[in-house]
């Protein structure tokens, strides 16, 4: 892979580093009440744009073929939205006695509460040759579930730290997430042929808007003199994030390949990626809504910002290994299913 191709693939991760650096140098531009007016442009316009874009790009017809695989969907959604946040909460009870920054620990809990992403799990499942339709369905369905369940989980695990009224969170989520998604899907029905022909860069558009949201979030941090992030906590959190991802990928792999499992090797690939990946696209706007006006918002969002590139990096590194496992497993299953030749007497 040449340097230009590598840059094209990793531009979003580089973009995150760049916008945080710019926010550090000049926080006054994107701060609340500043020239960018993020309390309007980001809170309403940018978040709505991301979900309108998602509604426009989501191919609903691709999901219908995967709809009937109920057991797989149940496993992925229960693991992502029940087991994951609960396991992280138990783990954080042990970490709470350590000197790690408490807001970063709260951020780890928010990562656990997030739904699966619409893109990365699908891209990696496709790269391996796994059950892409199941990955698309679970990513999309998980995102829809996340609109309702993620705020509930955030309030359940971090309720005491949020001063935002419950009803205002849901009304804002409905107006900036659900409504734009539905409008996007309706518009898609009328311009479907044009979209198929032109193939607009939906992913790049959402990523650019997301960089704006990340920039203004960190402007608020750097403009606040009371916030201090120690390097020790940050290094430990990076280590924890990689450890959690590896452990959960291994756990889902073991569960979906056990002897009495009905999942195919292609299903296992979709399960491993969809169950362990978390959405930054949905996560950052949701944190912005749930913790609106909260001075530690950016510290809370740091683990999610680390988790996103970590899941892509780890997933990309594991693609060749998982692919060779899946191919050899499929060959072995094909051999065992072949009918034996009748013995001539």
Short mmCIF file of N, CA and C in Angstrom, two decimals, residues 65-222:
data_model
loop_
_atom_site.label_atom_id
_atom_site.label_comp_id
_atom_site.label_asym_id
_atom_site.label_seq_id
_atom_site.Cartn_x
_atom_site.Cartn_y
_atom_site.Cartn_z
N UNK A 65 -32.99 -9.43 3.62
CA UNK A 65 -32.49 -10.81 3.47
C UNK A 65 -31.94 -11.37 4.79
N UNK A 66 -31.44 -10.48 5.64
CA UNK A 66 -30.86 -10.91 6.92
C UNK A 66 -31.87 -10.92 8.06
N UNK A 67 -33.06 -10.43 7.78
CA UNK A 67 -34.07 -10.21 8.82
C UNK A 67 -34.44 -11.47 9.62
N UNK A 68 -34.46 -12.61 8.96
CA UNK A 68 -34.96 -13.82 9.60
C UNK A 68 -33.94 -14.53 10.50
N UNK A 69 -32.70 -14.08 10.49
CA UNK A 69 -31.65 -14.73 11.29
C UNK A 69 -31.74 -14.23 12.74
N UNK A 70 -32.88 -14.53 13.40
CA UNK A 70 -33.23 -13.95 14.72
C UNK A 70 -32.21 -14.29 15.80
N UNK A 71 -31.74 -15.54 15.84
CA UNK A 71 -30.81 -15.97 16.89
C UNK A 71 -29.52 -15.14 16.87
N UNK A 72 -29.01 -14.92 15.66
CA UNK A 72 -27.79 -14.13 15.51
C UNK A 72 -28.02 -12.69 15.97
N UNK A 73 -29.14 -12.10 15.55
CA UNK A 73 -29.45 -10.71 15.92
C UNK A 73 -29.61 -10.56 17.42
N UNK A 74 -30.30 -11.51 18.03
CA UNK A 74 -30.50 -11.47 19.48
C UNK A 74 -29.17 -11.52 20.23
N UNK A 75 -28.29 -12.42 19.77
CA UNK A 75 -26.99 -12.55 20.43
C UNK A 75 -26.20 -11.24 20.35
N UNK A 76 -26.11 -10.67 19.14
CA UNK A 76 -25.34 -9.44 18.93
C UNK A 76 -25.89 -8.29 19.77
N UNK A 77 -27.21 -8.08 19.73
CA UNK A 77 -27.82 -6.95 20.43
C UNK A 77 -27.75 -7.10 21.95
N UNK A 78 -27.96 -8.34 22.46
CA UNK A 78 -27.88 -8.55 23.91
C UNK A 78 -26.44 -8.37 24.40
N UNK A 79 -25.48 -8.89 23.62
CA UNK A 79 -24.07 -8.74 23.99
C UNK A 79 -23.68 -7.26 24.01
N UNK A 80 -24.06 -6.53 22.94
CA UNK A 80 -23.66 -5.12 22.78
C UNK A 80 -24.32 -4.21 23.80
N UNK A 81 -25.62 -4.37 23.99
CA UNK A 81 -26.37 -3.39 24.79
C UNK A 81 -26.73 -3.85 26.21
N UNK A 82 -26.41 -5.12 26.55
CA UNK A 82 -26.68 -5.60 27.92
C UNK A 82 -25.39 -6.09 28.58
N UNK A 83 -24.76 -7.12 27.98
CA UNK A 83 -23.57 -7.70 28.59
C UNK A 83 -22.40 -6.71 28.63
N UNK A 84 -22.12 -6.05 27.51
CA UNK A 84 -20.97 -5.14 27.40
C UNK A 84 -21.01 -4.04 28.46
N UNK A 85 -22.09 -3.23 28.54
CA UNK A 85 -22.10 -2.16 29.56
C UNK A 85 -22.07 -2.67 30.99
N UNK A 86 -22.73 -3.85 31.24
CA UNK A 86 -22.74 -4.42 32.59
C UNK A 86 -21.35 -4.90 33.00
N UNK A 87 -20.66 -5.58 32.07
CA UNK A 87 -19.30 -6.08 32.34
C UNK A 87 -18.35 -4.91 32.61
N UNK A 88 -18.47 -3.84 31.83
CA UNK A 88 -17.62 -2.65 32.02
C UNK A 88 -17.90 -2.03 33.39
N UNK A 89 -19.18 -1.97 33.78
CA UNK A 89 -19.55 -1.39 35.09
C UNK A 89 -18.91 -2.17 36.23
N UNK A 90 -18.96 -3.52 36.14
CA UNK A 90 -18.35 -4.38 37.17
C UNK A 90 -16.83 -4.12 37.23
N UNK A 91 -16.21 -4.05 36.04
CA UNK A 91 -14.76 -3.81 35.94
C UNK A 91 -14.38 -2.45 36.53
N UNK A 92 -15.22 -1.44 36.28
CA UNK A 92 -14.94 -0.09 36.77
C UNK A 92 -15.08 0.04 38.28
N UNK A 93 -15.85 -0.85 38.89
CA UNK A 93 -15.95 -0.84 40.36
C UNK A 93 -14.59 -1.17 40.96
N UNK A 94 -13.84 -2.04 40.29
CA UNK A 94 -12.49 -2.39 40.74
C UNK A 94 -11.51 -1.25 40.45
N UNK A 95 -11.67 -0.61 39.29
CA UNK A 95 -10.76 0.47 38.90
C UNK A 95 -10.98 1.76 39.69
N UNK A 96 -12.16 1.91 40.30
CA UNK A 96 -12.49 3.15 41.01
C UNK A 96 -11.58 3.41 42.22
N UNK A 97 -10.91 2.36 42.72
CA UNK A 97 -10.01 2.54 43.86
C UNK A 97 -8.59 2.94 43.41
N UNK A 98 -8.36 2.96 42.09
CA UNK A 98 -7.04 3.34 41.55
C UNK A 98 -7.00 4.86 41.33
N UNK A 99 -5.79 5.43 41.10
CA UNK A 99 -5.71 6.89 40.88
C UNK A 99 -6.08 7.35 39.46
N UNK A 100 -6.65 6.46 38.63
CA UNK A 100 -7.02 6.83 37.25
C UNK A 100 -8.10 7.92 37.29
N UNK A 101 -7.97 8.90 36.40
CA UNK A 101 -8.91 10.02 36.31
C UNK A 101 -10.36 9.52 36.26
N UNK A 102 -11.20 9.99 37.20
CA UNK A 102 -12.58 9.48 37.32
C UNK A 102 -13.42 9.77 36.09
N UNK A 103 -13.14 10.89 35.39
CA UNK A 103 -13.94 11.24 34.21
C UNK A 103 -13.60 10.35 33.02
N UNK A 104 -12.33 9.89 32.97
CA UNK A 104 -11.96 8.93 31.92
C UNK A 104 -12.63 7.58 32.20
N UNK A 105 -12.75 7.23 33.47
CA UNK A 105 -13.44 5.99 33.83
C UNK A 105 -14.92 6.07 33.47
N UNK A 106 -15.52 7.24 33.70
CA UNK A 106 -16.92 7.46 33.29
C UNK A 106 -17.03 7.35 31.77
N UNK A 107 -15.98 7.83 31.09
CA UNK A 107 -15.93 7.73 29.63
C UNK A 107 -15.89 6.30 29.15
N UNK A 108 -15.17 5.43 29.88
CA UNK A 108 -15.13 4.00 29.55
C UNK A 108 -16.53 3.39 29.67
N UNK A 109 -17.27 3.85 30.68
CA UNK A 109 -18.65 3.37 30.85
C UNK A 109 -19.53 3.81 29.68
N UNK A 110 -19.34 5.05 29.20
CA UNK A 110 -20.15 5.52 28.06
C UNK A 110 -19.84 4.69 26.81
N UNK A 111 -18.57 4.26 26.65
CA UNK A 111 -18.21 3.39 25.51
C UNK A 111 -19.05 2.11 25.56
N UNK A 112 -19.16 1.52 26.76
CA UNK A 112 -19.95 0.30 26.94
C UNK A 112 -21.41 0.47 26.58
N UNK A 113 -21.93 1.68 26.75
CA UNK A 113 -23.36 1.94 26.50
C UNK A 113 -23.68 2.20 25.03
N UNK A 114 -22.65 2.37 24.20
CA UNK A 114 -22.88 2.74 22.79
C UNK A 114 -23.37 1.57 21.94
N UNK A 115 -24.17 1.88 20.90
CA UNK A 115 -24.62 0.83 19.96
C UNK A 115 -23.51 0.48 18.96
N UNK A 116 -23.70 -0.58 18.14
CA UNK A 116 -22.68 -0.90 17.12
C UNK A 116 -22.64 0.17 16.03
N UNK A 117 -21.49 0.34 15.35
CA UNK A 117 -21.39 1.36 14.29
C UNK A 117 -22.04 0.90 13.00
N UNK A 118 -22.40 1.84 12.13
CA UNK A 118 -23.03 1.49 10.86
C UNK A 118 -21.97 1.09 9.82
N UNK A 119 -20.71 1.51 10.02
CA UNK A 119 -19.72 1.28 8.96
C UNK A 119 -18.62 0.27 9.28
N UNK A 120 -17.81 0.51 10.33
CA UNK A 120 -16.57 -0.28 10.52
C UNK A 120 -16.80 -1.79 10.62
N UNK A 121 -17.82 -2.21 11.38
CA UNK A 121 -18.09 -3.66 11.52
C UNK A 121 -18.46 -4.28 10.18
N UNK A 122 -19.22 -3.53 9.36
CA UNK A 122 -19.64 -4.03 8.04
C UNK A 122 -18.43 -4.12 7.10
N UNK A 123 -17.59 -3.08 7.10
CA UNK A 123 -16.41 -3.05 6.23
C UNK A 123 -15.47 -4.21 6.53
N UNK A 124 -15.22 -4.47 7.84
CA UNK A 124 -14.31 -5.55 8.23
C UNK A 124 -14.92 -6.93 7.94
N UNK A 125 -16.24 -7.07 8.17
CA UNK A 125 -16.92 -8.34 7.85
C UNK A 125 -16.82 -8.63 6.36
N UNK A 126 -16.99 -7.59 5.55
CA UNK A 126 -16.90 -7.71 4.09
C UNK A 126 -15.46 -8.07 3.67
N UNK A 127 -14.46 -7.45 4.34
CA UNK A 127 -13.05 -7.71 4.02
C UNK A 127 -12.68 -9.16 4.27
N UNK A 128 -13.26 -9.76 5.31
CA UNK A 128 -12.99 -11.17 5.64
C UNK A 128 -13.77 -12.10 4.73
N UNK A 129 -14.95 -11.65 4.26
CA UNK A 129 -15.83 -12.49 3.46
C UNK A 129 -16.90 -13.15 4.30
N UNK A 130 -17.21 -12.53 5.46
CA UNK A 130 -18.22 -13.05 6.38
C UNK A 130 -19.63 -12.71 5.94
N UNK A 131 -20.58 -12.91 6.84
CA UNK A 131 -22.00 -12.68 6.54
C UNK A 131 -22.28 -11.17 6.55
N UNK A 132 -22.08 -10.55 5.39
CA UNK A 132 -22.20 -9.08 5.28
C UNK A 132 -23.63 -8.60 5.53
N UNK A 133 -24.62 -9.35 5.03
CA UNK A 133 -26.02 -8.96 5.23
C UNK A 133 -26.38 -8.90 6.71
N UNK A 134 -25.89 -9.88 7.48
CA UNK A 134 -26.15 -9.91 8.93
C UNK A 134 -25.46 -8.74 9.62
N UNK A 135 -24.24 -8.41 9.15
CA UNK A 135 -23.49 -7.29 9.72
C UNK A 135 -24.22 -5.97 9.44
N UNK A 136 -24.74 -5.81 8.21
CA UNK A 136 -25.48 -4.59 7.85
C UNK A 136 -26.73 -4.46 8.70
N UNK A 137 -27.48 -5.58 8.81
CA UNK A 137 -28.72 -5.55 9.59
C UNK A 137 -28.45 -5.18 11.04
N UNK A 138 -27.47 -5.85 11.67
CA UNK A 138 -27.19 -5.62 13.09
C UNK A 138 -26.64 -4.23 13.36
N UNK A 139 -25.83 -3.72 12.45
CA UNK A 139 -25.30 -2.37 12.61
C UNK A 139 -26.43 -1.34 12.53
N UNK A 140 -27.29 -1.51 11.52
CA UNK A 140 -28.41 -0.56 11.35
C UNK A 140 -29.44 -0.70 12.47
N UNK A 141 -29.82 -1.96 12.76
CA UNK A 141 -30.82 -2.23 13.80
C UNK A 141 -30.30 -1.77 15.17
N UNK A 142 -28.99 -2.03 15.42
CA UNK A 142 -28.37 -1.61 16.68
C UNK A 142 -28.36 -0.09 16.84
N UNK A 143 -28.15 0.60 15.72
CA UNK A 143 -28.17 2.07 15.75
C UNK A 143 -29.56 2.60 16.08
N UNK A 144 -30.59 1.96 15.49
CA UNK A 144 -31.97 2.36 15.80
C UNK A 144 -32.30 2.08 17.27
N UNK A 145 -31.90 0.89 17.76
CA UNK A 145 -32.11 0.56 19.16
C UNK A 145 -31.36 1.54 20.06
N UNK A 146 -30.15 1.88 19.63
CA UNK A 146 -29.30 2.77 20.42
C UNK A 146 -29.91 4.13 20.66
N UNK A 147 -30.72 4.60 19.72
CA UNK A 147 -31.36 5.91 19.89
C UNK A 147 -32.19 5.93 21.16
N UNK A 148 -32.82 4.80 21.50
CA UNK A 148 -33.64 4.71 22.71
C UNK A 148 -32.84 4.15 23.89
N UNK A 149 -32.09 3.04 23.64
CA UNK A 149 -31.44 2.33 24.75
C UNK A 149 -30.20 3.03 25.28
N UNK A 150 -29.37 3.61 24.39
CA UNK A 150 -28.12 4.25 24.85
C UNK A 150 -28.37 5.37 25.86
N UNK A 151 -29.29 6.32 25.61
CA UNK A 151 -29.54 7.34 26.65
C UNK A 151 -30.03 6.73 27.96
N UNK A 152 -30.85 5.66 27.88
CA UNK A 152 -31.32 4.98 29.09
C UNK A 152 -30.15 4.38 29.87
N UNK A 153 -29.22 3.74 29.14
CA UNK A 153 -28.04 3.14 29.77
C UNK A 153 -27.14 4.22 30.38
N UNK A 154 -26.97 5.32 29.64
CA UNK A 154 -26.13 6.42 30.15
C UNK A 154 -26.70 6.99 31.45
N UNK A 155 -28.03 7.13 31.47
CA UNK A 155 -28.68 7.66 32.67
C UNK A 155 -28.69 6.63 33.81
N UNK A 156 -28.74 5.34 33.46
CA UNK A 156 -28.72 4.28 34.47
C UNK A 156 -27.35 4.20 35.15
N UNK A 157 -26.27 4.21 34.32
CA UNK A 157 -24.92 4.05 34.88
C UNK A 157 -24.28 5.36 35.31
N UNK A 158 -24.68 6.48 34.67
CA UNK A 158 -24.04 7.77 34.98
C UNK A 158 -25.06 8.84 35.34
N UNK A 159 -26.26 8.40 35.71
CA UNK A 159 -27.37 9.34 35.95
C UNK A 159 -27.05 10.47 36.89
N UNK A 160 -26.28 10.17 37.93
CA UNK A 160 -26.00 11.19 38.96
C UNK A 160 -25.15 12.33 38.41
N UNK A 161 -24.40 12.05 37.32
CA UNK A 161 -23.52 13.09 36.79
C UNK A 161 -24.17 13.91 35.68
N UNK A 162 -25.41 13.57 35.35
CA UNK A 162 -26.11 14.31 34.29
C UNK A 162 -27.25 15.13 34.88
N UNK A 163 -27.20 16.43 34.60
CA UNK A 163 -28.24 17.32 35.15
C UNK A 163 -29.32 17.62 34.11
N UNK A 164 -29.23 16.97 32.95
CA UNK A 164 -30.20 17.23 31.87
C UNK A 164 -31.48 16.46 32.13
N UNK A 165 -32.65 17.11 32.10
CA UNK A 165 -33.92 16.40 32.33
C UNK A 165 -34.14 15.30 31.29
N UNK A 166 -34.69 14.19 31.75
CA UNK A 166 -34.92 13.00 30.93
C UNK A 166 -35.74 13.32 29.69
N UNK A 167 -36.82 14.07 29.85
CA UNK A 167 -37.72 14.37 28.71
C UNK A 167 -37.02 15.22 27.65
N UNK A 168 -36.19 16.17 28.08
CA UNK A 168 -35.52 17.04 27.11
C UNK A 168 -34.49 16.26 26.29
N UNK A 169 -33.87 15.23 26.91
CA UNK A 169 -32.90 14.39 26.19
C UNK A 169 -33.61 13.67 25.04
N UNK A 170 -34.77 13.06 25.37
CA UNK A 170 -35.48 12.29 24.36
C UNK A 170 -36.13 13.17 23.29
N UNK A 171 -36.62 14.33 23.67
CA UNK A 171 -37.21 15.22 22.67
C UNK A 171 -36.14 15.72 21.71
N UNK A 172 -34.93 16.03 22.26
CA UNK A 172 -33.84 16.49 21.39
C UNK A 172 -33.33 15.35 20.51
N UNK A 173 -33.21 14.15 21.09
CA UNK A 173 -32.79 12.99 20.30
C UNK A 173 -33.78 12.70 19.18
N UNK A 174 -35.07 12.82 19.50
CA UNK A 174 -36.10 12.56 18.51
C UNK A 174 -35.99 13.56 17.35
N UNK A 175 -35.81 14.84 17.70
CA UNK A 175 -35.77 15.89 16.67
C UNK A 175 -34.48 15.88 15.84
N UNK A 176 -33.34 15.52 16.49
CA UNK A 176 -32.06 15.60 15.78
C UNK A 176 -31.55 14.25 15.26
N UNK A 177 -32.17 13.14 15.71
CA UNK A 177 -31.72 11.81 15.28
C UNK A 177 -32.82 11.08 14.51
N UNK A 178 -33.98 10.85 15.16
CA UNK A 178 -35.05 10.06 14.55
C UNK A 178 -35.67 10.76 13.33
N UNK A 179 -36.05 12.01 13.50
CA UNK A 179 -36.71 12.75 12.41
C UNK A 179 -35.80 12.85 11.17
N UNK A 180 -34.52 13.29 11.32
CA UNK A 180 -33.65 13.34 10.12
C UNK A 180 -33.45 11.96 9.47
N UNK A 181 -33.37 10.89 10.28
CA UNK A 181 -33.22 9.53 9.73
C UNK A 181 -34.43 9.16 8.86
N UNK A 182 -35.63 9.43 9.38
CA UNK A 182 -36.87 9.11 8.65
C UNK A 182 -36.96 9.95 7.37
N UNK A 183 -36.65 11.25 7.48
CA UNK A 183 -36.68 12.13 6.30
C UNK A 183 -35.68 11.63 5.25
N UNK A 184 -34.48 11.22 5.72
CA UNK A 184 -33.45 10.69 4.82
C UNK A 184 -33.94 9.46 4.06
N UNK A 185 -34.64 8.55 4.78
CA UNK A 185 -35.17 7.35 4.15
C UNK A 185 -36.28 7.66 3.14
N UNK A 186 -37.12 8.66 3.46
CA UNK A 186 -38.20 9.08 2.55
C UNK A 186 -37.60 9.69 1.27
N UNK A 187 -36.63 10.60 1.46
CA UNK A 187 -35.97 11.25 0.31
C UNK A 187 -35.28 10.20 -0.56
N UNK A 188 -34.68 9.20 0.09
CA UNK A 188 -33.97 8.14 -0.64
C UNK A 188 -34.88 7.42 -1.63
N UNK A 189 -36.14 7.21 -1.24
CA UNK A 189 -37.10 6.51 -2.10
C UNK A 189 -37.30 7.24 -3.43
N UNK A 190 -37.22 8.58 -3.40
CA UNK A 190 -37.47 9.39 -4.60
C UNK A 190 -36.22 9.59 -5.46
N UNK A 191 -35.03 9.55 -4.82
CA UNK A 191 -33.81 9.80 -5.61
C UNK A 191 -32.88 8.57 -5.61
N UNK A 192 -33.48 7.39 -5.39
CA UNK A 192 -32.71 6.16 -5.28
C UNK A 192 -31.84 5.89 -6.51
N UNK A 193 -32.41 6.06 -7.71
CA UNK A 193 -31.66 5.80 -8.95
C UNK A 193 -30.46 6.74 -9.07
N UNK A 194 -30.69 8.00 -8.74
CA UNK A 194 -29.60 8.99 -8.81
C UNK A 194 -28.49 8.64 -7.82
N UNK A 195 -28.88 8.21 -6.60
CA UNK A 195 -27.90 7.82 -5.58
C UNK A 195 -27.08 6.61 -6.02
N UNK A 196 -27.76 5.63 -6.65
CA UNK A 196 -27.08 4.42 -7.13
C UNK A 196 -26.09 4.76 -8.25
N UNK A 197 -26.47 5.74 -9.07
CA UNK A 197 -25.65 6.13 -10.22
C UNK A 197 -24.44 6.96 -9.79
N UNK A 198 -24.69 7.96 -8.94
CA UNK A 198 -23.63 8.91 -8.55
C UNK A 198 -22.78 8.42 -7.38
N UNK A 199 -23.37 7.58 -6.52
CA UNK A 199 -22.69 7.08 -5.31
C UNK A 199 -21.99 8.20 -4.52
N UNK A 200 -22.78 9.11 -3.91
CA UNK A 200 -22.17 10.20 -3.14
C UNK A 200 -21.33 9.66 -1.97
N UNK A 201 -20.28 10.38 -1.57
CA UNK A 201 -19.40 9.89 -0.48
C UNK A 201 -20.02 10.11 0.91
N UNK A 202 -21.07 9.32 1.22
CA UNK A 202 -21.79 9.49 2.50
C UNK A 202 -20.87 9.38 3.72
N UNK A 203 -19.98 8.39 3.68
CA UNK A 203 -19.07 8.17 4.81
C UNK A 203 -18.18 9.38 5.07
N UNK A 204 -17.63 9.94 3.99
CA UNK A 204 -16.73 11.10 4.12
C UNK A 204 -17.49 12.33 4.62
N UNK A 205 -18.73 12.50 4.18
CA UNK A 205 -19.55 13.65 4.61
C UNK A 205 -19.80 13.56 6.12
N UNK A 206 -20.26 12.38 6.59
CA UNK A 206 -20.51 12.19 8.03
C UNK A 206 -19.24 12.39 8.85
N UNK A 207 -18.12 11.88 8.32
CA UNK A 207 -16.85 12.01 9.04
C UNK A 207 -16.42 13.47 9.19
N UNK A 208 -16.63 14.27 8.14
CA UNK A 208 -16.28 15.70 8.19
C UNK A 208 -17.13 16.44 9.23
N UNK A 209 -18.43 16.14 9.26
CA UNK A 209 -19.32 16.77 10.24
C UNK A 209 -18.91 16.33 11.65
N UNK A 210 -18.55 15.05 11.78
CA UNK A 210 -18.13 14.51 13.07
C UNK A 210 -16.85 15.20 13.57
N UNK A 211 -15.93 15.51 12.66
CA UNK A 211 -14.70 16.23 13.03
C UNK A 211 -15.03 17.62 13.59
N UNK A 212 -16.06 18.25 13.02
CA UNK A 212 -16.51 19.55 13.54
C UNK A 212 -17.02 19.43 14.97
N UNK A 213 -17.80 18.35 15.23
CA UNK A 213 -18.35 18.11 16.57
C UNK A 213 -17.21 17.87 17.57
N UNK A 214 -16.23 17.04 17.16
CA UNK A 214 -15.08 16.75 18.03
C UNK A 214 -14.29 18.02 18.32
N UNK A 215 -14.11 18.85 17.28
CA UNK A 215 -13.37 20.11 17.44
C UNK A 215 -14.01 21.02 18.48
N UNK A 216 -15.33 21.24 18.38
CA UNK A 216 -16.00 22.13 19.32
C UNK A 216 -16.04 21.56 20.73
N UNK A 217 -16.13 20.21 20.82
CA UNK A 217 -16.11 19.55 22.14
C UNK A 217 -14.79 19.85 22.85
N UNK A 218 -13.68 19.75 22.11
CA UNK A 218 -12.36 19.99 22.72
C UNK A 218 -12.06 21.48 22.91
N UNK A 219 -12.70 22.33 22.12
CA UNK A 219 -12.56 23.78 22.36
C UNK A 219 -13.09 24.12 23.75
N UNK A 220 -14.23 23.50 24.10
CA UNK A 220 -14.81 23.71 25.44
C UNK A 220 -13.85 23.24 26.54
N UNK A 221 -13.15 22.13 26.27
CA UNK A 221 -12.21 21.59 27.27
C UNK A 221 -11.04 22.53 27.49
N UNK A 222 -10.39 22.90 26.37
CA UNK A 222 -9.17 23.70 26.48
C UNK A 222 -9.44 25.13 26.95
#
